[in-house]
């Protein structure tokens, strides 16, 4: 069954809200790369003038965490943006693998889902 206009709107709202939150969080972790839309750089961190080894290690650890957080935010943002594009191109809510409609409960839990439950591991 195809999603109704109301349902589509509902998921679109959810996706747009999530996209906004993700972009906000990303702008807190990094800064938007002005030359590559959609790409984000981790904001450079001043290491201090005379860092000792422990401080340096801590800084790298923090930077590592930031990169990890940023990577997962970026990945999610890509999924959310892709789902919004699918809404625009009118093939939202359809499994990418077998073309069958995705269960609405699954979309409710994850509006960015690109596959049915059965094929969730194959993307
Ligand atoms: Zn499927």
PDB file of N, CA, C and O and ligand atoms in Angstrom, residues 95 97-100 115-116 118-119, ligand 1:
ATOM      1  N   UNK A  95      11.286  -0.375  -0.227  1.00  0.00           N
ATOM      2  CA  UNK A  95      12.559  -1.051   0.019  1.00  0.00           C
ATOM      3  C   UNK A  95      13.464  -0.948  -1.208  1.00  0.00           C
ATOM      4  O   UNK A  95      13.046  -1.224  -2.325  1.00  0.00           O
ATOM      5  N   UNK A  97      15.928  -2.755  -1.873  1.00  0.00           N
ATOM      6  CA  UNK A  97      16.380  -4.053  -2.368  1.00  0.00           C
ATOM      7  C   UNK A  97      15.299  -4.746  -3.203  1.00  0.00           C
ATOM      8  O   UNK A  97      15.543  -5.167  -4.329  1.00  0.00           O
ATOM      9  N   UNK A  98      14.094  -4.838  -2.655  1.00  0.00           N
ATOM     10  CA  UNK A  98      13.069  -5.608  -3.381  1.00  0.00           C
ATOM     11  C   UNK A  98      11.901  -4.751  -3.867  1.00  0.00           C
ATOM     12  O   UNK A  98      10.970  -5.260  -4.491  1.00  0.00           O
ATOM     13  N   UNK A  99      11.949  -3.445  -3.579  1.00  0.00           N
ATOM     14  CA  UNK A  99      10.911  -2.556  -4.090  1.00  0.00           C
ATOM     15  C   UNK A  99       9.568  -2.681  -3.401  1.00  0.00           C
ATOM     16  O   UNK A  99       8.585  -2.106  -3.859  1.00  0.00           O
ATOM     17  N   UNK A 100       9.535  -3.433  -2.305  1.00  0.00           N
ATOM     18  CA  UNK A 100       8.266  -3.577  -1.587  1.00  0.00           C
ATOM     19  C   UNK A 100       8.092  -2.428  -0.591  1.00  0.00           C
ATOM     20  O   UNK A 100       9.081  -1.856  -0.129  1.00  0.00           O
ATOM     21  N   UNK A 115      15.166   0.459   3.522  1.00  0.00           N
ATOM     22  CA  UNK A 115      14.828  -0.931   3.207  1.00  0.00           C
ATOM     23  C   UNK A 115      13.777  -1.444   4.167  1.00  0.00           C
ATOM     24  O   UNK A 115      13.549  -0.851   5.225  1.00  0.00           O
ATOM     25  N   UNK A 116      13.152  -2.568   3.797  1.00  0.00           N
ATOM     26  CA  UNK A 116      12.274  -3.243   4.730  1.00  0.00           C
ATOM     27  C   UNK A 116      13.130  -3.942   5.786  1.00  0.00           C
ATOM     28  O   UNK A 116      14.361  -4.022   5.638  1.00  0.00           O
ATOM     29  N   UNK A 118      13.527  -6.979   6.496  1.00  0.00           N
ATOM     30  CA  UNK A 118      14.198  -8.139   5.952  1.00  0.00           C
ATOM     31  C   UNK A 118      15.557  -7.789   5.333  1.00  0.00           C
ATOM     32  O   UNK A 118      16.504  -8.559   5.394  1.00  0.00           O
ATOM     33  N   UNK A 119      15.641  -6.628   4.714  1.00  0.00           N
ATOM     34  CA  UNK A 119      16.877  -6.260   4.008  1.00  0.00           C
ATOM     35  C   UNK A 119      17.680  -5.198   4.744  1.00  0.00           C
ATOM     36  O   UNK A 119      18.580  -4.595   4.178  1.00  0.00           O
TER      37      UNK A 119
HETATM   38 ZN1  LIG B   1      13.178  -5.543   1.199  1.00  0.00          ZN
END
